[in-house]
PDB file of C-alpha atoms in Angstrom:
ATOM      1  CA  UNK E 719      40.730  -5.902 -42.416  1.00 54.00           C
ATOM      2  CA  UNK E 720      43.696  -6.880 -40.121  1.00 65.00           C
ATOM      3  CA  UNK E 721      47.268  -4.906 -40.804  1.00 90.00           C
ATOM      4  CA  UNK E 722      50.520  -6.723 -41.264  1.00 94.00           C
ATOM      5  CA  UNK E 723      52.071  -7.614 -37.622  1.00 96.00           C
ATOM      6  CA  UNK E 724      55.254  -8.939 -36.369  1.00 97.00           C
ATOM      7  CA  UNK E 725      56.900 -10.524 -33.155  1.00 97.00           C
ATOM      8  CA  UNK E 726      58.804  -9.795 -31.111  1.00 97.00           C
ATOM      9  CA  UNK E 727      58.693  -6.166 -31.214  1.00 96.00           C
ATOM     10  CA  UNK E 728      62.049  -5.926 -29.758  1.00 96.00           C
ATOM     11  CA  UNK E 729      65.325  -8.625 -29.041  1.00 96.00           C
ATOM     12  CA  UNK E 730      68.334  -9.031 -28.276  1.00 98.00           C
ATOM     13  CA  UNK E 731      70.692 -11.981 -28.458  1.00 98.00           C
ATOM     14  CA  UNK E 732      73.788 -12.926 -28.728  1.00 98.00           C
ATOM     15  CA  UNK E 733      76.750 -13.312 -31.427  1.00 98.00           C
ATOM     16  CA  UNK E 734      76.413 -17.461 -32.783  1.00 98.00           C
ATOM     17  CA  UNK E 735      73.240 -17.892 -31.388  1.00 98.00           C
ATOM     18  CA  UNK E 736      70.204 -18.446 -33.769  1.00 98.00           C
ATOM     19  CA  UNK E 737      66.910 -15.977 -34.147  1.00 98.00           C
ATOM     20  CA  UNK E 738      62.963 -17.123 -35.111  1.00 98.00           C
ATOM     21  CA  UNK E 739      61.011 -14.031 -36.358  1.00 98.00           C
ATOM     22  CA  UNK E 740      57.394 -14.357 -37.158  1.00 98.00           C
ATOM     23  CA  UNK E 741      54.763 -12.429 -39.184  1.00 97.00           C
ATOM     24  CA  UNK E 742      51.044 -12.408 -40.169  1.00 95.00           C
ATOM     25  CA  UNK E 743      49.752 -10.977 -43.203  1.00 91.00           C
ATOM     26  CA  UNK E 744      47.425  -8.570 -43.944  1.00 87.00           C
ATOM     27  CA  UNK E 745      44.091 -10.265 -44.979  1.00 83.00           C
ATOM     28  CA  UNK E 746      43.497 -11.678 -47.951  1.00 82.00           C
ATOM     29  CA  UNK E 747      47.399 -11.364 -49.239  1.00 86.00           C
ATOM     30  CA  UNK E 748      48.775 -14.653 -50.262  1.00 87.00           C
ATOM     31  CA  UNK E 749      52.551 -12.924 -50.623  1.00 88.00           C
ATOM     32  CA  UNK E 750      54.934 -12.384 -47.836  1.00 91.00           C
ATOM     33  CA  UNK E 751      58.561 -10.374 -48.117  1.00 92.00           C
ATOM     34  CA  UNK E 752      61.501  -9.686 -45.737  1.00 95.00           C
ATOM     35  CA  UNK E 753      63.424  -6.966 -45.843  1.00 96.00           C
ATOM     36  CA  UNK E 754      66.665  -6.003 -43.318  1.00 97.00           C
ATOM     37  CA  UNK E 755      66.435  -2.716 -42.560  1.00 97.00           C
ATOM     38  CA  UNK E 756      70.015  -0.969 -41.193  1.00 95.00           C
ATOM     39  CA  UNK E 757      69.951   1.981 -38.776  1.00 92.00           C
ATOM     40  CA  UNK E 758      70.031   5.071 -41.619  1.00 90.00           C
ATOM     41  CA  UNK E 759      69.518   3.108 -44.250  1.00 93.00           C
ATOM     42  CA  UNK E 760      66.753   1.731 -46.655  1.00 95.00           C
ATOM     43  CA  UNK E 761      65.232  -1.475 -46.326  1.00 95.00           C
ATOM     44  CA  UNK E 762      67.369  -4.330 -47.861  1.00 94.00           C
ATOM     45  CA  UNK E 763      65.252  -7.319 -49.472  1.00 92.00           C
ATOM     46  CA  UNK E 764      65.971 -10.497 -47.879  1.00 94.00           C
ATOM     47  CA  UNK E 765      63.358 -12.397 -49.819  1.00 92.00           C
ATOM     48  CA  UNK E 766      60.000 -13.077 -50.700  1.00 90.00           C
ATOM     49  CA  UNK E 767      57.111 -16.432 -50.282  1.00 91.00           C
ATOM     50  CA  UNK E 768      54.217 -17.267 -52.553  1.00 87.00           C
ATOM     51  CA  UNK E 769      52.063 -20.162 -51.900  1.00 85.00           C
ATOM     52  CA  UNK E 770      55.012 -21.648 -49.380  1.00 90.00           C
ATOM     53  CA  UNK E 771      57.819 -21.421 -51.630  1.00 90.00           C
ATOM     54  CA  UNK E 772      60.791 -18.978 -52.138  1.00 90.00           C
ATOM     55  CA  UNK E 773      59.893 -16.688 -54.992  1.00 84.00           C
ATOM     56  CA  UNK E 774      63.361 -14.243 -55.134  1.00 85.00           C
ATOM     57  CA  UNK E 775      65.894 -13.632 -52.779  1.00 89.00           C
ATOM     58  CA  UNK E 776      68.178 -10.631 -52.283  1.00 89.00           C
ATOM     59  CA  UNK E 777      72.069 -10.704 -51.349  1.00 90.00           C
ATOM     60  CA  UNK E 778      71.954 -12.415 -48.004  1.00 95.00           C
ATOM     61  CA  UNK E 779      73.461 -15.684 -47.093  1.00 97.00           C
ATOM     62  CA  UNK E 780      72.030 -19.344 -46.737  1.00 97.00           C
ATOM     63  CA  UNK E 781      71.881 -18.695 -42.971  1.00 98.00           C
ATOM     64  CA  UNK E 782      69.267 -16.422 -43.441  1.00 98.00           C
ATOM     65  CA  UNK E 783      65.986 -18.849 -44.380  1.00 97.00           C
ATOM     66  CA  UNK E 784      62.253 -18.740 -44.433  1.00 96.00           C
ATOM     67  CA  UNK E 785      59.194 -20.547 -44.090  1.00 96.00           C
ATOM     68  CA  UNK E 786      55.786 -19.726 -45.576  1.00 95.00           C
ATOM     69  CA  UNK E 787      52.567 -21.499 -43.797  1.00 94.00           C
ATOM     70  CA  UNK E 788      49.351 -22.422 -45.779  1.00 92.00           C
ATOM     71  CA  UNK E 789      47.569 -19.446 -43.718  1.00 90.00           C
ATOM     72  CA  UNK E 790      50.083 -16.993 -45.604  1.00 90.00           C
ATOM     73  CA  UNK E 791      52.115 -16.086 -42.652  1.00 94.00           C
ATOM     74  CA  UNK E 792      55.942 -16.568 -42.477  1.00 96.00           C
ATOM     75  CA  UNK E 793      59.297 -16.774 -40.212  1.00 98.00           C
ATOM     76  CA  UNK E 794      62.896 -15.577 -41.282  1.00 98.00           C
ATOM     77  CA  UNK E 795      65.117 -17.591 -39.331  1.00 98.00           C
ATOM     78  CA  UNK E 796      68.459 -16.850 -38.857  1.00 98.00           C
ATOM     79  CA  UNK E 797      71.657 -18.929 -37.648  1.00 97.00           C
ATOM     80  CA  UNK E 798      74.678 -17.960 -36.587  1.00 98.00           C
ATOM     81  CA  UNK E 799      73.809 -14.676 -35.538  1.00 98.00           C
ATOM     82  CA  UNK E 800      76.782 -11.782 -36.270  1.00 98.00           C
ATOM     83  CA  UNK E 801      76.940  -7.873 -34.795  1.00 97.00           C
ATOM     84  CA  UNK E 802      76.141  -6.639 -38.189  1.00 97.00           C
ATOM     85  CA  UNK E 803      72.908  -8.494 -38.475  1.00 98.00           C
ATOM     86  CA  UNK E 804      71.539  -5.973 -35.333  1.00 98.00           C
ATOM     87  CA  UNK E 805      68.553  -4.149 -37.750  1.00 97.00           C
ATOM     88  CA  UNK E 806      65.372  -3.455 -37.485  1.00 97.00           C
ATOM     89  CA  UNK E 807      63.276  -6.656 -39.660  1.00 98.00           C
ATOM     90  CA  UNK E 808      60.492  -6.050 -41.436  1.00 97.00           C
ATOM     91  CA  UNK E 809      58.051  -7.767 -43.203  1.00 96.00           C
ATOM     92  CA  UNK E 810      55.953  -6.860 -45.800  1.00 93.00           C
ATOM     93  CA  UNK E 811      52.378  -8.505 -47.686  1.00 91.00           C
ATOM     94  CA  UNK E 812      51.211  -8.001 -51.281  1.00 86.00           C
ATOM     95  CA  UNK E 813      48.292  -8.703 -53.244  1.00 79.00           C
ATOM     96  CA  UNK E 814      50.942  -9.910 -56.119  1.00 65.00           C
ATOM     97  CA  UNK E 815      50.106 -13.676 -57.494  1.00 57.00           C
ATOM     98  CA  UNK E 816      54.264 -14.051 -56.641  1.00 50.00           C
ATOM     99  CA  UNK E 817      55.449 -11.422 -58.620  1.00 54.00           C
ATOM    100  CA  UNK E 818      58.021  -9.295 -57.352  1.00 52.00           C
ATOM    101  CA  UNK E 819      57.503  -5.517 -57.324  1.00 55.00           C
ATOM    102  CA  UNK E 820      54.091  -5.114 -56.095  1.00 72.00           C
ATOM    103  CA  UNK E 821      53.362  -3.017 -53.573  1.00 81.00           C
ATOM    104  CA  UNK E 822      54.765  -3.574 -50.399  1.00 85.00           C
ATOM    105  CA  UNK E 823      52.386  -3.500 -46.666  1.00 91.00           C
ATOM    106  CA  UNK E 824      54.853  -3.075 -43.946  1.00 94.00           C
ATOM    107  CA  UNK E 825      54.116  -4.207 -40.344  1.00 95.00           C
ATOM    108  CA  UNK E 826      56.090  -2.723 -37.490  1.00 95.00           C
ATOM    109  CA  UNK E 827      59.213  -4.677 -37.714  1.00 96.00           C
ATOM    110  CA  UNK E 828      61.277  -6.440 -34.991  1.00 97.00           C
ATOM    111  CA  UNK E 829      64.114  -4.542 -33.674  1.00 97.00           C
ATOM    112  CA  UNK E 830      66.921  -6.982 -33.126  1.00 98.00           C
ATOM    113  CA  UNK E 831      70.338  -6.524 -31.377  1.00 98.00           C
ATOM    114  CA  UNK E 832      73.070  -9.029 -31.407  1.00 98.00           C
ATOM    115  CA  UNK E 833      75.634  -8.252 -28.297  1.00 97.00           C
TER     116      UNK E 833
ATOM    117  CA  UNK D 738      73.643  -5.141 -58.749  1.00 66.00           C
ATOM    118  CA  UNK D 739      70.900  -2.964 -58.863  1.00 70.00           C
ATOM    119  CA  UNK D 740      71.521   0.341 -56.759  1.00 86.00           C
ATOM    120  CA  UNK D 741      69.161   3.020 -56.206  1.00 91.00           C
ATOM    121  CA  UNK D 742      70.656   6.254 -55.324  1.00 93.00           C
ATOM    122  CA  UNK D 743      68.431   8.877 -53.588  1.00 96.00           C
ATOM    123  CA  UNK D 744      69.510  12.514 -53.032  1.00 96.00           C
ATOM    124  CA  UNK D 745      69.644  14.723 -50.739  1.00 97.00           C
ATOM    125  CA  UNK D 746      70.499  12.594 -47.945  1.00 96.00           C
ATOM    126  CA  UNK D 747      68.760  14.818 -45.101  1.00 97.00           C
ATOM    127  CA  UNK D 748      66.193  18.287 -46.193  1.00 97.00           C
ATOM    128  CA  UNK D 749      65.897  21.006 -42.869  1.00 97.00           C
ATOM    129  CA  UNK D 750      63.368  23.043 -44.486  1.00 97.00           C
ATOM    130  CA  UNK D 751      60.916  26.181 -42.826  1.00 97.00           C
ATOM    131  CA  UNK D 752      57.372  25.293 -42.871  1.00 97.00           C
ATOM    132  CA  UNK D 753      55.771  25.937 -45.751  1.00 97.00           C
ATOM    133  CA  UNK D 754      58.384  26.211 -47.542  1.00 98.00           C
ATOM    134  CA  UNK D 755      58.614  23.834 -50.993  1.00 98.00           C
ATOM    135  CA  UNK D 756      61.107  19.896 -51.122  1.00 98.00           C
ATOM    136  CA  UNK D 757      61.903  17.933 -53.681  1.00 98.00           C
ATOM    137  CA  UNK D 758      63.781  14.383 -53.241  1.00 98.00           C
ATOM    138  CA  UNK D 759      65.503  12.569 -56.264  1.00 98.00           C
ATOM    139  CA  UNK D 760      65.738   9.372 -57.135  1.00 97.00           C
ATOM    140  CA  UNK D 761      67.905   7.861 -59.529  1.00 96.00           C
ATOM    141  CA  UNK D 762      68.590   3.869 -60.837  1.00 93.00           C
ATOM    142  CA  UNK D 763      71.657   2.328 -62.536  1.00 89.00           C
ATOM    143  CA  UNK D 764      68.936   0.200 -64.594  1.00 89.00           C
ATOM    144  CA  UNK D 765      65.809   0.911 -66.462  1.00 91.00           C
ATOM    145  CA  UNK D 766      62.946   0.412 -64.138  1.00 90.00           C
ATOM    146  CA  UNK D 767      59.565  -1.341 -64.728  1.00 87.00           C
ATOM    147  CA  UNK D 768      57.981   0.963 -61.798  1.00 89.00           C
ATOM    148  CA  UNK D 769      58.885   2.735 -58.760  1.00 92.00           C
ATOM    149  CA  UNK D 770      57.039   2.999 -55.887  1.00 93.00           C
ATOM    150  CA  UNK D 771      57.762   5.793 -53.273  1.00 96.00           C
ATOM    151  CA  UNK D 772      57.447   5.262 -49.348  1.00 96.00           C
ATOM    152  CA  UNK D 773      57.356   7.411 -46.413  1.00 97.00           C
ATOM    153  CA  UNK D 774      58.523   6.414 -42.724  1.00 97.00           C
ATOM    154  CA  UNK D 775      57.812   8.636 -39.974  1.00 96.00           C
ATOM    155  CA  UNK D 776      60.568   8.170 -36.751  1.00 93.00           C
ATOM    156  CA  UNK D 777      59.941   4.771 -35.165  1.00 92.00           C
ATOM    157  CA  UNK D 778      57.937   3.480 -37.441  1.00 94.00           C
ATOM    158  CA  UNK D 779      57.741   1.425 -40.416  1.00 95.00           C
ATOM    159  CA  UNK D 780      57.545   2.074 -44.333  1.00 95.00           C
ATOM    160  CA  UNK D 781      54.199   3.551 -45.530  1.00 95.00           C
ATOM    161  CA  UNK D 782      53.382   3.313 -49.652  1.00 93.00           C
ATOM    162  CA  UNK D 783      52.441   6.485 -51.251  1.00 96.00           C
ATOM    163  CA  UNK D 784      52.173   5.801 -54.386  1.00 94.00           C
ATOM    164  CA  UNK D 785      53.520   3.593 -57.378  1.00 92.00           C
ATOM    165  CA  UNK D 786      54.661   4.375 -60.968  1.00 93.00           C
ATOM    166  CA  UNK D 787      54.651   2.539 -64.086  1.00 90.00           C
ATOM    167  CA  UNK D 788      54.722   4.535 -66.906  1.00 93.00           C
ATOM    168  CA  UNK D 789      57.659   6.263 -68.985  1.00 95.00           C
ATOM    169  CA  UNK D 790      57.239  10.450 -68.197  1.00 97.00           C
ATOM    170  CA  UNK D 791      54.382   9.857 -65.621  1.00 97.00           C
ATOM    171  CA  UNK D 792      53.191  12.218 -62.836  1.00 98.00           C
ATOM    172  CA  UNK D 793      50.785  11.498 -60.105  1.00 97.00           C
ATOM    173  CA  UNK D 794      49.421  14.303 -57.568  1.00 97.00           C
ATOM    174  CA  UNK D 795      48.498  13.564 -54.128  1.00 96.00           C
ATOM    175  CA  UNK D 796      47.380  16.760 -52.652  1.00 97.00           C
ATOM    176  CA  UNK D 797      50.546  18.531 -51.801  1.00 98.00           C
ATOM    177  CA  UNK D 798      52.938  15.638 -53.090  1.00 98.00           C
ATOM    178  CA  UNK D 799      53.991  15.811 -57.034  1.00 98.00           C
ATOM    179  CA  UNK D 800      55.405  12.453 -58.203  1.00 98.00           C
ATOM    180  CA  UNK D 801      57.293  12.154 -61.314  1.00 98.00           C
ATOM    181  CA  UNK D 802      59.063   8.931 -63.350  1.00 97.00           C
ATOM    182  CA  UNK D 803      61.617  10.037 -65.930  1.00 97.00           C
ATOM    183  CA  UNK D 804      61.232   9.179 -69.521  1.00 96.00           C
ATOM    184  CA  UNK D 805      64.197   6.713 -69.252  1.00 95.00           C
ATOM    185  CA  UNK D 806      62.516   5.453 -66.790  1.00 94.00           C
ATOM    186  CA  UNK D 807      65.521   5.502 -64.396  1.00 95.00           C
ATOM    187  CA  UNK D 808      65.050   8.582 -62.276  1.00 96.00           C
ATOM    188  CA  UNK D 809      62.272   9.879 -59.936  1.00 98.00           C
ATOM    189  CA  UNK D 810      61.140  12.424 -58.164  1.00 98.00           C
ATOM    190  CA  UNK D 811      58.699  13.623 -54.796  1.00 98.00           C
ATOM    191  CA  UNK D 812      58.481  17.498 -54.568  1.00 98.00           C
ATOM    192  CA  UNK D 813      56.295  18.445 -51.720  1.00 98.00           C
ATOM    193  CA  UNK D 814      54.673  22.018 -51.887  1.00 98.00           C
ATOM    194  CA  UNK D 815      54.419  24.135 -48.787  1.00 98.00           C
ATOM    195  CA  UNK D 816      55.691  21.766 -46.401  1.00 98.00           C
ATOM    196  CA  UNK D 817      53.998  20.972 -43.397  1.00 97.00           C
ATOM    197  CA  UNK D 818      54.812  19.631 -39.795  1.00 96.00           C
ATOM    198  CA  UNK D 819      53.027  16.553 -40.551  1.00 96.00           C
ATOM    199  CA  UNK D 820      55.319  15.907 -43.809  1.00 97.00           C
ATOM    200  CA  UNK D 821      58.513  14.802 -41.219  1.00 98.00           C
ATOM    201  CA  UNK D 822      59.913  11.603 -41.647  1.00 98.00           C
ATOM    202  CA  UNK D 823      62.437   9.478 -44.297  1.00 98.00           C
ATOM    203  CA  UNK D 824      61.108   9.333 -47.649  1.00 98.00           C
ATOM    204  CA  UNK D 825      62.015   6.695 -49.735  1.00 97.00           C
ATOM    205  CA  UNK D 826      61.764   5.325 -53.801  1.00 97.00           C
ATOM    206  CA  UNK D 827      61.979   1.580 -54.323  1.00 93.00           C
ATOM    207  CA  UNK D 828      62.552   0.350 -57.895  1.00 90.00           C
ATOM    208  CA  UNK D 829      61.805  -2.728 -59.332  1.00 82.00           C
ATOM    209  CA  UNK D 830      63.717  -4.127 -62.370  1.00 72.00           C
ATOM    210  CA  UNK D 831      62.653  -4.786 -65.824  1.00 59.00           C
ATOM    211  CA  UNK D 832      62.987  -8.231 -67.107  1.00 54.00           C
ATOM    212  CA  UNK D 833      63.381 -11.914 -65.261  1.00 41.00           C
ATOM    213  CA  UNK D 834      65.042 -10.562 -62.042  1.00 43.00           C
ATOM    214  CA  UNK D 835      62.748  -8.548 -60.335  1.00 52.00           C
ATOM    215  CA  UNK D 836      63.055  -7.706 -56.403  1.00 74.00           C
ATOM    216  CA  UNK D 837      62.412  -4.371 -55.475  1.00 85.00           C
ATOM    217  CA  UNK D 838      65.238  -1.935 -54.148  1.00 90.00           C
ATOM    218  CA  UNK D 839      64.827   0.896 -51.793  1.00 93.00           C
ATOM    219  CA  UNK D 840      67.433   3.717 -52.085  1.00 94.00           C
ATOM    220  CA  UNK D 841      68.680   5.092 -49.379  1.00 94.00           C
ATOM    221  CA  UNK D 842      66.095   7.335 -47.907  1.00 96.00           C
ATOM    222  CA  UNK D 843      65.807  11.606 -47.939  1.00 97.00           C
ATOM    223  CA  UNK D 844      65.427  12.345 -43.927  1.00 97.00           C
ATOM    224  CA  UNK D 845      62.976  15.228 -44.083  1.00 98.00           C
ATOM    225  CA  UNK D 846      63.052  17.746 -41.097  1.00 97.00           C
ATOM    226  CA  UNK D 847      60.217  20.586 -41.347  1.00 97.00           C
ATOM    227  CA  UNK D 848      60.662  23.430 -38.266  1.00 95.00           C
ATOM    228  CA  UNK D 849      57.967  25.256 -37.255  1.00 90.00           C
TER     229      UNK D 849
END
């Protein structure tokens, strides 16, 4: 059974510029979250893909988006880059038919840093 | 919005001594699901709670959901080096608009 993972492990960029962050599920889970995670804090949901589509999104704004593949993996995409969207990114998998709640299989997350 | 408030922020506790981390939602929950994250890495589920008054044992780890089902708890019993990290609950709503929501995190620091 393969884990969650994520790439890049690490990036940095700069203020306006735009951001492509990709992840693979863990086998066998059709369900694919992002969540922002601030230095200190808890992760923040971003939003979540089932079967390709956006199934829930959190507080963020339109220039954070997402794609879903057929293969169950995903990229959060973001434009317009800002300081305050330097976090660490994480994406999660569940088992969960769409439905929000279900328990959540982190991979390592993307540490990102906008000069 | 939702908010998920999690107390203490950061624990310093002697090994082997006992910690307990609350948890506590402005909105009835329909579970909660706690998460540890050990420095550097990434969130790690524990366990997850559904029922009103509930409590799950793992080993050393005690995990309660209040009756209201708005508040939680992790008490950890005789703490151990290996228990260090951020411990977090994540709630998710009852009803139509469901996304889970990690509180803020209890930093947990066990010296030897």
């Amino acid at each position: 059974e393969t884990g969650v993972t994520q790439s890049p492990t690490h990036l940095i960029k700069t203020r306006g510029q735009q951001v492509t962050l990709r992840c693979s599920s863990q086998s066998g889970h059709n369900t694919v979250s992002w969540y922002q995670q601030a230095l200190g804090q808890g992760p923040q949901f971003i939003f979540q893909y089932y079967r390709e589509e956006e199934n829930g999104r959190g507080n963020f704004p339109p220039r954070f988006s997402g794609l879903q593949f057929p293969n169950y993996s995903s990229e959060l995409n973001v434009n317009a880059l800002e300081l305050d969207d330097s976090a660490l990114y994480l994406c999660a998998s569940s088992l969960g038919f769409g439905s929000l709640g279900e328990t959540q299989y982190f991979g390592p997350g993307t540490r990102l840093l906008v000069l | 919005g939702q908010q998920v408030m999690q107390i203490p922020q950061y624990q310093h506790v002697q090994e082997g001594e006992d910690f307990t981390t609350y948890c506590n939602s402005s909105t009835t929950l329909s579970n909660i699901q706690w998460y540890k994250q050990r420095p550097g890495g990434h969130p790690v589920f524990l366990i997850q709670l559904v029922k009103s008054g509930e409590v799950k044992k793992q080993k050393r780890l005690t995990f309660q959901f209040g009756e209201a089902k708005k508040n939680s708890s992790l008490h950890i019993t005789a703490t151990q080096t290996t228990d260090v990290g951020t411990y977090f609950c994540a709630g998710s709503l009852s009803g139509s608009a469901r996304q889970l929501t990690f509180g803020s995190g209890t930093q947990l620091t066990v010296l030897p």
